Short mmCIF file of C-alpha atoms and ligand atoms in Angstrom, two decimals:
data_model
loop_
_atom_site.label_atom_id
_atom_site.label_comp_id
_atom_site.label_asym_id
_atom_site.label_seq_id
_atom_site.Cartn_x
_atom_site.Cartn_y
_atom_site.Cartn_z
CA UNK A 164 -40.02 -5.08 -13.79
CA UNK A 165 -40.12 -1.39 -14.67
CA UNK A 166 -37.06 0.62 -13.77
CA UNK A 167 -37.22 3.61 -11.42
CA UNK A 168 -36.28 5.72 -14.44
CA UNK A 169 -38.55 4.12 -17.07
CA UNK A 170 -41.25 6.86 -17.39
CA UNK A 171 -40.26 7.93 -20.88
CA UNK A 172 -39.54 4.46 -22.21
CA UNK A 173 -41.85 2.30 -24.31
CA UNK A 174 -39.79 -0.86 -24.32
CA UNK A 175 -38.00 -2.86 -21.64
CA UNK A 176 -34.25 -3.32 -21.86
CA UNK A 177 -33.09 -6.55 -23.48
CA UNK A 178 -31.94 -9.04 -20.86
CA UNK A 179 -28.42 -8.97 -22.30
CA UNK A 180 -28.45 -5.16 -21.98
CA UNK A 181 -29.59 -5.39 -18.37
CA UNK A 182 -26.72 -7.69 -17.56
CA UNK A 183 -24.18 -5.56 -19.41
CA UNK A 184 -25.44 -2.35 -17.84
CA UNK A 185 -25.65 -3.57 -14.25
CA UNK A 186 -23.03 -2.78 -11.63
CA UNK A 187 -24.95 -4.39 -8.77
CA UNK A 188 -22.75 -7.49 -9.01
CA UNK A 189 -19.83 -5.51 -7.64
CA UNK A 190 -21.10 -2.21 -6.22
CA UNK A 191 -23.18 -3.96 -3.54
CA UNK A 192 -19.87 -4.05 -1.66
CA UNK A 193 -20.67 -0.40 -0.83
CA UNK A 194 -24.15 -0.99 0.61
CA UNK A 195 -23.23 0.33 4.08
CA UNK A 196 -21.88 3.56 2.61
CA UNK A 197 -24.92 3.87 0.33
CA UNK A 198 -27.28 3.61 3.32
CA UNK A 199 -25.15 5.96 5.46
CA UNK A 200 -25.15 8.46 2.61
CA UNK A 201 -28.95 8.20 2.20
CA UNK A 202 -29.52 8.67 5.93
CA UNK A 203 -27.36 11.80 5.99
CA UNK A 204 -29.12 13.06 2.86
CA UNK A 205 -32.62 12.62 4.26
CA UNK A 206 -31.55 14.08 7.63
CA UNK A 207 -30.48 17.19 5.75
CA UNK A 208 -33.67 17.22 3.61
CA UNK A 209 -35.72 17.14 6.77
CA UNK A 210 -33.64 19.83 8.53
CA UNK A 211 -34.13 22.03 5.47
CA UNK A 212 -37.90 21.41 5.42
CA UNK A 213 -37.72 19.67 2.02
CA UNK A 214 -39.30 16.57 3.62
CA UNK A 215 -41.12 16.58 6.97
CA UNK A 216 -39.48 15.23 10.12
CA UNK A 217 -41.95 12.35 10.14
CA UNK A 218 -41.14 11.47 6.53
CA UNK A 219 -37.46 11.61 7.39
CA UNK A 220 -37.96 9.25 10.34
CA UNK A 221 -39.91 6.74 8.23
CA UNK A 222 -37.27 6.74 5.49
CA UNK A 223 -34.43 6.27 7.97
CA UNK A 224 -36.26 3.42 9.74
CA UNK A 225 -36.84 1.75 6.35
CA UNK A 226 -33.20 2.14 5.40
CA UNK A 227 -32.08 0.59 8.70
CA UNK A 228 -34.42 -2.38 8.12
CA UNK A 229 -32.90 -2.87 4.68
CA UNK A 230 -29.38 -2.58 6.13
CA UNK A 231 -30.21 -5.37 8.58
CA UNK A 232 -31.62 -7.56 5.80
CA UNK A 233 -28.59 -7.11 3.57
CA UNK A 234 -26.21 -7.74 6.49
CA UNK A 235 -28.12 -10.92 7.34
CA UNK A 236 -27.74 -12.09 3.74
CA UNK A 237 -31.51 -12.01 3.23
CA UNK A 238 -31.42 -9.64 0.29
CA UNK A 239 -30.71 -11.09 -3.12
CA UNK A 240 -29.79 -8.54 -5.76
CA UNK A 241 -29.96 -9.28 -9.47
CA UNK A 242 -29.28 -7.40 -12.70
CA UNK A 243 -32.87 -6.13 -12.43
CA UNK A 244 -31.64 -3.89 -9.62
CA UNK A 245 -29.09 -2.27 -11.95
CA UNK A 246 -26.91 -0.86 -9.18
CA UNK A 247 -26.79 -0.70 -5.38
CA UNK A 248 -28.30 2.78 -5.36
CA UNK A 249 -31.45 1.73 -7.21
CA UNK A 250 -31.52 -1.66 -5.52
CA UNK A 251 -31.82 -0.05 -2.12
CA UNK A 252 -34.17 2.71 -3.25
CA UNK A 253 -36.57 0.21 -4.84
CA UNK A 254 -36.59 -1.87 -1.66
CA UNK A 255 -37.13 1.23 0.45
CA UNK A 256 -40.25 2.10 -1.57
CA UNK A 257 -41.47 -1.48 -1.15
CA UNK A 258 -40.74 -1.27 2.58
CA UNK A 259 -42.15 2.16 3.54
CA UNK A 260 -44.47 2.96 0.65
CA UNK A 261 -44.87 6.26 -1.20
CA UNK A 262 -42.78 8.26 1.27
CA UNK A 263 -39.75 6.29 0.08
CA UNK A 264 -40.09 8.04 -3.28
CA UNK A 265 -38.94 11.28 -1.61
CA UNK A 266 -35.44 10.01 -0.79
CA UNK A 267 -33.97 10.73 -4.19
CA UNK A 268 -34.92 14.44 -3.99
CA UNK A 269 -32.01 16.73 -4.82
CA UNK A 270 -29.50 14.05 -5.60
CA UNK A 271 -28.53 11.84 -8.53
CA UNK A 272 -26.79 8.53 -8.78
CA UNK A 273 -23.91 10.48 -10.27
CA UNK A 274 -23.15 12.13 -6.92
CA UNK A 275 -24.45 9.16 -4.93
CA UNK A 276 -21.99 6.66 -6.40
CA UNK A 277 -19.24 9.18 -5.69
CA UNK A 278 -20.14 9.73 -2.07
CA UNK A 279 -20.30 5.94 -1.64
CA UNK A 280 -16.97 5.48 -3.38
CA UNK A 281 -15.16 8.09 -1.34
CA UNK A 282 -16.55 6.81 1.97
CA UNK A 283 -15.73 3.23 1.05
CA UNK A 284 -12.20 4.12 0.03
CA UNK A 285 -11.58 6.26 3.12
CA UNK A 286 -12.59 3.30 5.29
CA UNK A 287 -10.29 0.94 3.40
CA UNK A 288 -7.46 3.46 3.45
CA UNK A 289 -7.69 3.64 7.24
CA UNK A 290 -7.38 -0.14 7.34
CA UNK A 291 -4.43 -0.06 4.94
CA UNK A 292 -2.75 2.63 7.06
CA UNK A 293 -3.19 0.36 10.08
CA UNK A 294 -1.57 -2.48 8.18
CA UNK A 295 1.32 -0.34 6.96
CA UNK A 296 1.92 0.85 10.53
CA UNK A 297 1.80 -2.72 11.81
CA UNK A 298 4.40 -3.71 9.23
CA UNK A 299 6.55 -0.73 10.26
CA UNK A 300 6.37 -1.81 13.90
CA UNK A 301 7.62 -5.28 13.00
CA UNK A 302 10.41 -3.76 10.92
CA UNK A 303 11.46 -1.60 13.89
CA UNK A 304 11.52 -4.65 16.18
CA UNK A 305 13.67 -6.58 13.72
CA UNK A 306 15.96 -3.58 13.15
CA UNK A 307 16.49 -3.33 16.89
CA UNK A 308 17.15 -7.05 17.22
CA UNK A 309 19.71 -7.01 14.40
CA UNK A 310 21.16 -3.52 14.81
CA UNK A 311 24.68 -4.97 15.36
CA UNK A 312 24.45 -8.00 13.06
CA UNK A 313 26.80 -7.66 10.09
CA UNK A 314 25.69 -8.77 6.66
CA UNK A 315 26.65 -8.35 3.03
CA UNK A 316 25.66 -5.14 1.29
CA UNK A 317 25.24 -5.61 -2.47
CA UNK A 318 25.42 -3.44 -5.55
CA UNK A 319 24.89 -5.13 -8.93
CA UNK A 320 24.22 -8.25 -6.81
CA UNK A 321 27.99 -8.24 -6.12
CA UNK A 322 29.47 -8.09 -2.64
CA UNK A 323 29.92 -4.35 -2.02
CA UNK A 324 30.39 -3.27 1.59
CA UNK A 325 29.69 -4.67 5.04
CA UNK A 326 26.45 -3.36 6.50
CA UNK A 327 24.26 -4.16 9.45
CA UNK A 328 21.07 -6.15 9.06
CA UNK A 329 19.26 -3.49 11.10
CA UNK A 330 20.31 -1.01 8.41
CA UNK A 331 18.64 -3.14 5.72
CA UNK A 332 15.42 -3.21 7.74
CA UNK A 333 15.53 0.55 8.16
CA UNK A 334 15.97 1.01 4.41
CA UNK A 335 12.66 -0.78 3.90
CA UNK A 336 11.18 1.22 6.77
CA UNK A 337 11.76 4.39 4.72
CA UNK A 338 9.93 2.96 1.71
CA UNK A 339 6.84 2.09 3.73
CA UNK A 340 7.09 5.41 5.54
CA UNK A 341 6.74 7.17 2.18
CA UNK A 342 3.80 4.85 1.36
CA UNK A 343 2.10 6.01 4.56
CA UNK A 344 2.81 9.66 3.80
CA UNK A 345 1.50 9.29 0.25
CA UNK A 346 -1.67 7.60 1.45
CA UNK A 347 -2.29 10.28 4.09
CA UNK A 348 -1.79 12.93 1.45
CA UNK A 349 -4.29 11.20 -0.86
CA UNK A 350 -6.68 10.83 2.07
CA UNK A 351 -6.60 14.53 2.95
CA UNK A 352 -7.17 15.59 -0.65
CA UNK A 353 -10.11 13.22 -1.25
CA UNK A 354 -11.82 14.06 2.03
CA UNK A 355 -14.46 16.20 0.31
CA UNK A 356 -18.13 15.28 -0.04
CA UNK A 357 -19.70 15.25 -3.53
CA UNK A 358 -23.25 14.63 -2.26
CA UNK A 359 -25.64 17.31 -3.52
CA UNK A 360 -23.72 17.89 -6.74
CA UNK A 361 -26.73 16.04 -8.21
CA UNK A 362 -26.57 15.13 -11.91
CA UNK A 363 -23.93 17.75 -12.77
CA UNK A 364 -25.10 21.24 -11.88
CA UNK A 365 -26.49 21.31 -8.35
CA UNK A 366 -30.20 21.83 -7.61
CA UNK A 367 -32.88 24.48 -7.33
CA UNK A 368 -33.91 23.05 -3.94
CA UNK A 369 -32.54 24.62 -0.73
CA UNK A 370 -30.14 21.83 0.27
CA UNK A 371 -27.30 22.21 2.76
CA UNK A 372 -24.24 20.42 1.41
CA UNK A 373 -22.15 21.51 4.36
CA UNK A 374 -24.46 19.61 6.67
CA UNK A 375 -24.33 16.35 4.70
CA UNK A 376 -20.56 16.66 4.42
CA UNK A 377 -20.27 17.07 8.19
CA UNK A 378 -22.73 14.27 8.94
CA UNK A 379 -20.71 11.88 6.78
CA UNK A 380 -17.38 12.86 8.34
CA UNK A 381 -15.96 14.78 5.38
CA UNK A 382 -13.83 17.88 5.89
CA UNK A 383 -16.03 19.92 3.51
CA UNK A 384 -18.25 19.61 0.41
CA UNK A 385 -16.57 19.48 -3.00
CA UNK A 386 -16.33 22.89 -4.64
CA UNK A 387 -17.76 22.37 -8.15
CA UNK A 388 -20.69 20.09 -8.95
CA UNK A 389 -19.57 19.20 -12.45
CA UNK A 390 -16.10 18.22 -11.30
CA UNK A 391 -17.60 16.27 -8.37
CA UNK A 392 -19.47 13.81 -10.57
CA UNK A 393 -16.71 13.34 -13.11
CA UNK A 394 -13.61 13.25 -10.92
CA UNK A 395 -11.90 9.93 -10.32
CA UNK A 396 -8.52 11.42 -9.42
CA UNK A 397 -8.82 10.14 -5.86
CA UNK A 398 -9.14 6.55 -7.12
CA UNK A 399 -6.21 7.08 -9.47
CA UNK A 400 -4.10 8.51 -6.65
CA UNK A 401 -5.02 5.56 -4.48
CA UNK A 402 -4.11 3.12 -7.28
CA UNK A 403 -0.79 4.92 -7.76
CA UNK A 404 -0.12 4.72 -4.03
CA UNK A 405 -1.02 1.04 -4.11
CA UNK A 406 1.21 0.39 -7.14
CA UNK A 407 4.24 2.00 -5.53
CA UNK A 408 3.71 0.21 -2.23
CA UNK A 409 3.19 -3.13 -3.97
CA UNK A 410 6.42 -2.48 -5.87
CA UNK A 411 8.17 -2.06 -2.51
CA UNK A 412 6.68 -5.31 -1.25
CA UNK A 413 7.72 -7.11 -4.40
CA UNK A 414 11.31 -5.87 -4.08
CA UNK A 415 11.60 -7.20 -0.56
CA UNK A 416 9.76 -10.37 -1.55
CA UNK A 417 12.40 -10.87 -4.24
CA UNK A 418 15.13 -10.55 -1.61
CA UNK A 419 13.29 -13.09 0.52
CA UNK A 420 13.30 -15.56 -2.38
CA UNK A 421 17.05 -15.13 -2.78
CA UNK A 422 17.89 -15.12 0.91
CA UNK A 423 15.87 -18.29 1.25
CA UNK A 424 17.69 -20.10 -1.59
CA UNK A 425 20.22 -22.85 -0.78
CA UNK A 426 22.93 -20.65 -2.26
CA UNK A 427 22.29 -17.74 0.12
CA UNK A 428 20.64 -19.57 2.99
CA UNK A 429 20.46 -16.30 4.96
CA UNK A 430 16.95 -16.92 6.27
CA UNK A 431 14.56 -19.63 7.24
CA UNK A 432 10.96 -18.76 6.38
CA UNK A 433 8.51 -20.35 8.80
CA UNK A 434 6.90 -23.57 7.55
CA UNK A 435 3.47 -21.97 7.91
CA UNK A 436 4.41 -19.46 5.18
CA UNK A 437 5.85 -21.99 2.71
CA UNK A 438 4.46 -24.77 0.56
CA UNK A 439 5.75 -28.14 -0.61
CA UNK A 440 6.10 -29.82 -3.96
CA UNK A 441 3.71 -32.50 -5.19
CA UNK A 442 6.62 -34.44 -6.70
CA UNK A 443 9.87 -33.42 -4.96
CA UNK A 444 9.65 -34.49 -1.33
CA UNK A 445 12.53 -32.32 -0.14
CA UNK A 446 11.06 -29.02 -1.33
CA UNK A 447 10.03 -26.13 0.89
CA UNK A 448 9.17 -23.28 -1.44
CA UNK A 449 8.86 -19.56 -0.59
CA UNK A 450 5.49 -19.32 -2.37
CA UNK A 451 4.19 -16.39 -0.33
CA UNK A 452 7.19 -14.27 -1.29
CA UNK A 453 6.80 -15.29 -4.94
CA UNK A 454 3.07 -14.56 -4.90
CA UNK A 455 3.73 -11.15 -3.38
CA UNK A 456 6.22 -10.51 -6.16
CA UNK A 457 3.57 -11.57 -8.67
CA UNK A 458 0.61 -9.70 -7.16
CA UNK A 459 2.12 -6.34 -8.02
CA UNK A 460 1.27 -7.04 -11.67
CA UNK A 461 -2.46 -6.96 -11.13
CA UNK A 462 -2.28 -3.71 -9.16
CA UNK A 463 -0.27 -2.01 -11.94
CA UNK A 464 -2.98 -3.37 -14.26
CA UNK A 465 -5.70 -1.86 -12.07
CA UNK A 466 -4.02 1.56 -12.31
CA UNK A 467 -3.60 1.29 -16.09
CA UNK A 468 -7.21 0.17 -16.49
CA UNK A 469 -8.64 3.23 -14.75
CA UNK A 470 -6.21 5.67 -16.34
CA UNK A 471 -7.35 4.32 -19.69
CA UNK A 472 -11.04 4.49 -18.78
CA UNK A 473 -10.71 8.14 -17.79
CA UNK A 474 -8.68 9.20 -20.79
CA UNK A 475 -10.62 11.42 -23.18
CA UNK A 476 -13.92 11.34 -21.27
CA UNK A 477 -15.78 14.65 -21.66
CA UNK A 478 -17.45 16.46 -18.76
CA UNK A 479 -19.52 15.51 -16.91
CA UNK A 480 -20.70 11.97 -15.97
CA UNK A 481 -20.25 9.21 -18.55
CA UNK A 482 -21.20 5.59 -18.08
CA UNK A 483 -17.57 4.67 -18.68
CA UNK A 484 -17.04 5.79 -15.09
CA UNK A 485 -18.94 2.76 -13.80
CA UNK A 486 -15.78 0.87 -14.78
CA UNK A 487 -13.97 2.61 -11.91
CA UNK A 488 -14.93 0.10 -9.27
CA UNK A 489 -13.72 -3.42 -9.97
CA UNK A 490 -10.10 -2.46 -10.43
CA UNK A 491 -10.25 -0.29 -7.33
CA UNK A 492 -11.73 -3.13 -5.27
CA UNK A 493 -9.14 -5.53 -6.63
CA UNK A 494 -6.31 -3.18 -5.64
CA UNK A 495 -7.79 -2.69 -2.16
CA UNK A 496 -8.09 -6.44 -1.62
CA UNK A 497 -4.67 -7.22 -3.05
CA UNK A 498 -2.79 -4.49 -1.16
CA UNK A 499 -4.51 -5.32 2.12
CA UNK A 500 -3.83 -9.03 1.85
CA UNK A 501 -0.25 -8.49 0.68
CA UNK A 502 0.56 -6.23 3.65
CA UNK A 503 -0.83 -8.75 6.11
CA UNK A 504 0.97 -11.70 4.52
CA UNK A 505 4.27 -9.86 4.28
CA UNK A 506 4.17 -8.56 7.87
CA UNK A 507 3.45 -12.03 9.24
CA UNK A 508 6.07 -13.69 7.05
CA UNK A 509 8.68 -11.17 8.15
CA UNK A 510 7.78 -11.61 11.80
CA UNK A 511 8.11 -15.39 11.57
CA UNK A 512 11.34 -15.47 9.57
CA UNK A 513 14.57 -16.54 11.26
CA UNK A 514 17.76 -14.76 10.20
CA UNK A 515 20.69 -17.21 10.19
CA UNK A 516 23.33 -14.85 11.49
CA UNK A 517 26.16 -17.42 11.63
CA UNK A 518 25.63 -18.44 8.05
CA UNK A 519 25.54 -14.77 7.01
CA UNK A 520 28.83 -14.16 8.88
CA UNK A 521 30.45 -17.11 7.09
CA UNK A 522 29.56 -15.49 3.75
CA UNK A 523 31.13 -12.10 4.31
CA UNK A 524 34.18 -13.37 6.19
CA UNK A 525 35.71 -14.73 2.95
CA UNK A 526 35.49 -11.65 0.78
CA UNK A 527 36.75 -8.11 0.40
CA UNK A 528 33.67 -6.27 1.61
CA UNK A 529 35.77 -3.88 3.69
CA UNK A 530 38.05 -2.78 0.82
CA UNK A 531 36.48 0.69 0.69
CA UNK A 532 36.78 1.02 4.45
CA UNK A 533 40.52 0.30 4.24
CA UNK A 534 40.93 2.88 1.48
CA UNK A 535 39.16 5.44 3.68
CA UNK A 536 41.48 4.41 6.50
CA UNK A 537 44.44 5.39 4.29
CA UNK A 538 42.72 8.69 3.52
CA UNK A 539 42.82 9.40 7.25
CA UNK A 540 46.64 8.93 6.99
CA UNK A 541 46.59 11.76 4.45
CA UNK A 542 46.91 9.52 1.39
CA UNK A 543 44.78 10.87 -1.50
CA UNK A 544 41.71 8.68 -2.10
CA UNK A 545 42.65 7.76 -5.69
CA UNK A 546 46.04 6.45 -4.48
CA UNK A 547 44.41 4.66 -1.56
CA UNK A 548 41.91 3.05 -3.99
CA UNK A 549 44.80 1.76 -6.16
CA UNK A 550 46.74 0.48 -3.13
CA UNK A 551 43.80 -1.54 -1.81
CA UNK A 552 43.15 -2.78 -5.35
CA UNK A 553 46.70 -4.23 -5.38
CA UNK A 554 46.14 -5.77 -1.93
CA UNK A 555 42.97 -7.49 -3.19
CA UNK A 556 44.81 -8.76 -6.31
CA UNK A 557 47.55 -10.23 -4.13
CA UNK A 558 45.03 -11.90 -1.82
CA UNK A 559 43.28 -13.44 -4.81
CA UNK A 560 46.61 -14.82 -6.10
CA UNK A 561 47.43 -16.21 -2.66
CA UNK A 562 43.88 -17.31 -1.82
CA UNK A 563 43.96 -15.44 1.48
CA UNK A 564 42.15 -12.61 3.30
CA UNK A 565 43.31 -8.97 3.51
CA UNK A 566 44.13 -9.51 7.19
CA UNK A 567 46.53 -12.35 6.23
CA UNK A 568 48.91 -10.13 4.20
CA UNK A 569 52.36 -9.82 5.83
CA UNK A 570 54.24 -6.59 6.50
CA UNK A 571 56.68 -7.50 3.70
CA UNK A 572 53.84 -8.03 1.23
CA UNK A 573 52.16 -4.79 2.27
CA UNK A 574 55.40 -2.82 1.99
CA UNK A 575 55.91 -4.37 -1.44
CA UNK A 576 52.65 -2.75 -2.57
CA UNK A 577 53.42 0.64 -1.01
CA UNK A 578 56.06 1.53 1.58
CA UNK A 579 53.48 3.55 3.52
CA UNK A 580 51.50 0.41 4.47
CA UNK A 581 52.14 -2.04 7.27
CA UNK A 582 49.98 -4.18 9.55
CA UNK A 583 50.33 -1.48 12.22
CA UNK A 584 49.15 1.20 9.82
CA UNK A 585 46.22 -0.96 8.78
CA UNK A 586 45.10 -1.28 12.41
CA UNK A 587 41.77 -2.98 13.11
CA UNK A 588 40.23 -3.84 9.77
CA UNK A 589 37.71 -6.34 11.10
CA UNK A 590 34.21 -6.09 9.60
CA UNK A 591 32.93 -5.02 13.02
CA UNK A 592 35.40 -2.13 13.20
CA UNK A 593 34.58 -1.07 9.64
CA UNK A 594 30.83 -1.11 10.22
CA UNK A 595 31.12 0.73 13.54
CA UNK A 596 33.17 3.43 11.83
CA UNK A 597 30.53 4.05 9.13
CA UNK A 598 28.76 6.43 11.44
CA UNK A 599 28.06 9.27 9.01
CA UNK A 600 24.46 10.52 9.13
CA UNK A 601 22.30 7.82 7.53
CA UNK A 602 25.18 5.34 7.57
CA UNK A 603 25.16 1.70 8.55
CA UNK A 604 26.88 1.89 11.97
CA UNK A 605 24.81 0.37 14.78
CA UNK A 606 24.62 3.74 16.55
CA UNK A 607 23.22 5.30 13.36
CA UNK A 608 20.73 2.44 12.92
CA UNK A 609 19.55 3.07 16.49
CA UNK A 610 19.12 6.77 15.73
CA UNK A 611 17.08 5.85 12.62
CA UNK A 612 14.94 3.52 14.72
CA UNK A 613 14.20 6.35 17.16
CA UNK A 614 13.24 8.69 14.31
CA UNK A 615 11.04 5.94 12.89
CA UNK A 616 9.30 5.43 16.21
CA UNK A 617 8.69 9.18 16.54
CA UNK A 618 7.24 9.23 13.01
CA UNK A 619 4.75 6.48 13.82
CA UNK A 620 3.81 8.08 17.15
CA UNK A 621 3.08 11.44 15.51
CA UNK A 622 0.73 10.12 12.80
CA UNK A 623 -2.72 11.76 12.79
CA UNK A 624 -4.94 9.38 14.72
CA UNK A 625 -8.16 10.31 12.87
CA UNK A 626 -6.86 8.42 9.87
CA UNK A 627 -6.84 5.11 11.69
CA UNK A 628 -9.39 2.48 12.53
CA UNK A 629 -7.51 1.34 15.61
N1 LIG B 198 -23.88 2.54 -11.44
C1 LIG B 198 -23.46 3.83 -11.84
C2 LIG B 198 -21.95 3.99 -11.66
O1 LIG B 198 -21.40 3.27 -10.91
C3 LIG B 198 -24.16 4.88 -11.05
C4 LIG B 198 -24.35 6.17 -11.77
C5 LIG B 198 -25.26 6.00 -12.89
N2 LIG B 198 -25.70 7.23 -13.44
C6 LIG B 198 -26.30 7.28 -14.59
N3 LIG B 198 -26.71 8.39 -14.98
N4 LIG B 198 -26.45 6.21 -15.32
O2 LIG B 198 -21.32 4.81 -12.25
#
């Protein structure tokens, strides 16, 4: 079969070249956007008198027929089609006859693949924003439920200070909040329409790029035709956003794996989000959390792949750029699935609050709080630090808790300390007192929850599918 571009050629492509050259195997994912873009283009051509209204109507009707056939799975594309743009155009000509040959007036596949790509990605980004917001809602619910529940705060994976579980949830809330903000920022910047840039330099025909941009829901047309066909920054920004967000998911997934271990036993992940072992009958493994931790690798790979493709490419379009799609699609699929899996797993996980309490009761999590208590008695912090250090050493020798030390023992460390001076050093009292802005106290967690709710409520609705 002759290609749509084969006028100046004397030989057909080798079959192996056809296969190597073709992007139809993966870019057919964008067939809806390709047809939407063509309809907007021909609407503009007709409004500008470049094609007649009747020609415009025939082309649009043909494109809608083809859309129906592809959606119904009746259209089989092969390497002969080369890419989705030519696949659809060739079928349009077969469907409506010679008038179909007017569709590709004043455009090129260089701008066409870009308008498809941007529309496709905007659609997927709206879905991802929905999923991030859904995850944030679940986090807020959990934070509320566990605003008062005390747990162990770690640094260096060592018991550090008592914190509330709601506080932990709100820490993750902030990470996903930044993911949302980053994605919105990327979305706003990429919301420009490259259609009409043509091959690289625009056209001599009287097109109206502002009209096609508006018809396709873009904020405006892109500014420079050459940049329009060679820019993949928006994909790179998206892949960076995806990489950072996947990193966040993998960090929490790692905590889930630990919390779920026999040693921690802080949580019980729902059976429906775990798997068993083919040999060890007792096993219930946190495979979803581990897979989430692993999936981040492919998304980092997707980012590296496209950064490397783009490196050193001269202006304007180069065929290298066709390699922009598979990694992008992979990142879209992986991020979307990971967000859904994580949100559901979190929602279905039980937090074993009694078991958590048993863990922190034994240790010295509130040592810093006691030192700060001494500071309030006008003891310099360095001295207070040393005094509590001696109290901890004594407890370790005696195998007891800080609250078990007698007045005589306390006075032996420093005459300024007694049980009365120590006052209430329960974990609850310590956590409640950590009420500095951004601190772990339940009242502070509740303030953070309110700020989080207000953030979600104020998000620009046009960026959402739902
Ligand atoms: N399939 C191509 C891509 O995805 C479309 C643009 C091809 N342009 C060209 N001049 N060969 O990049």
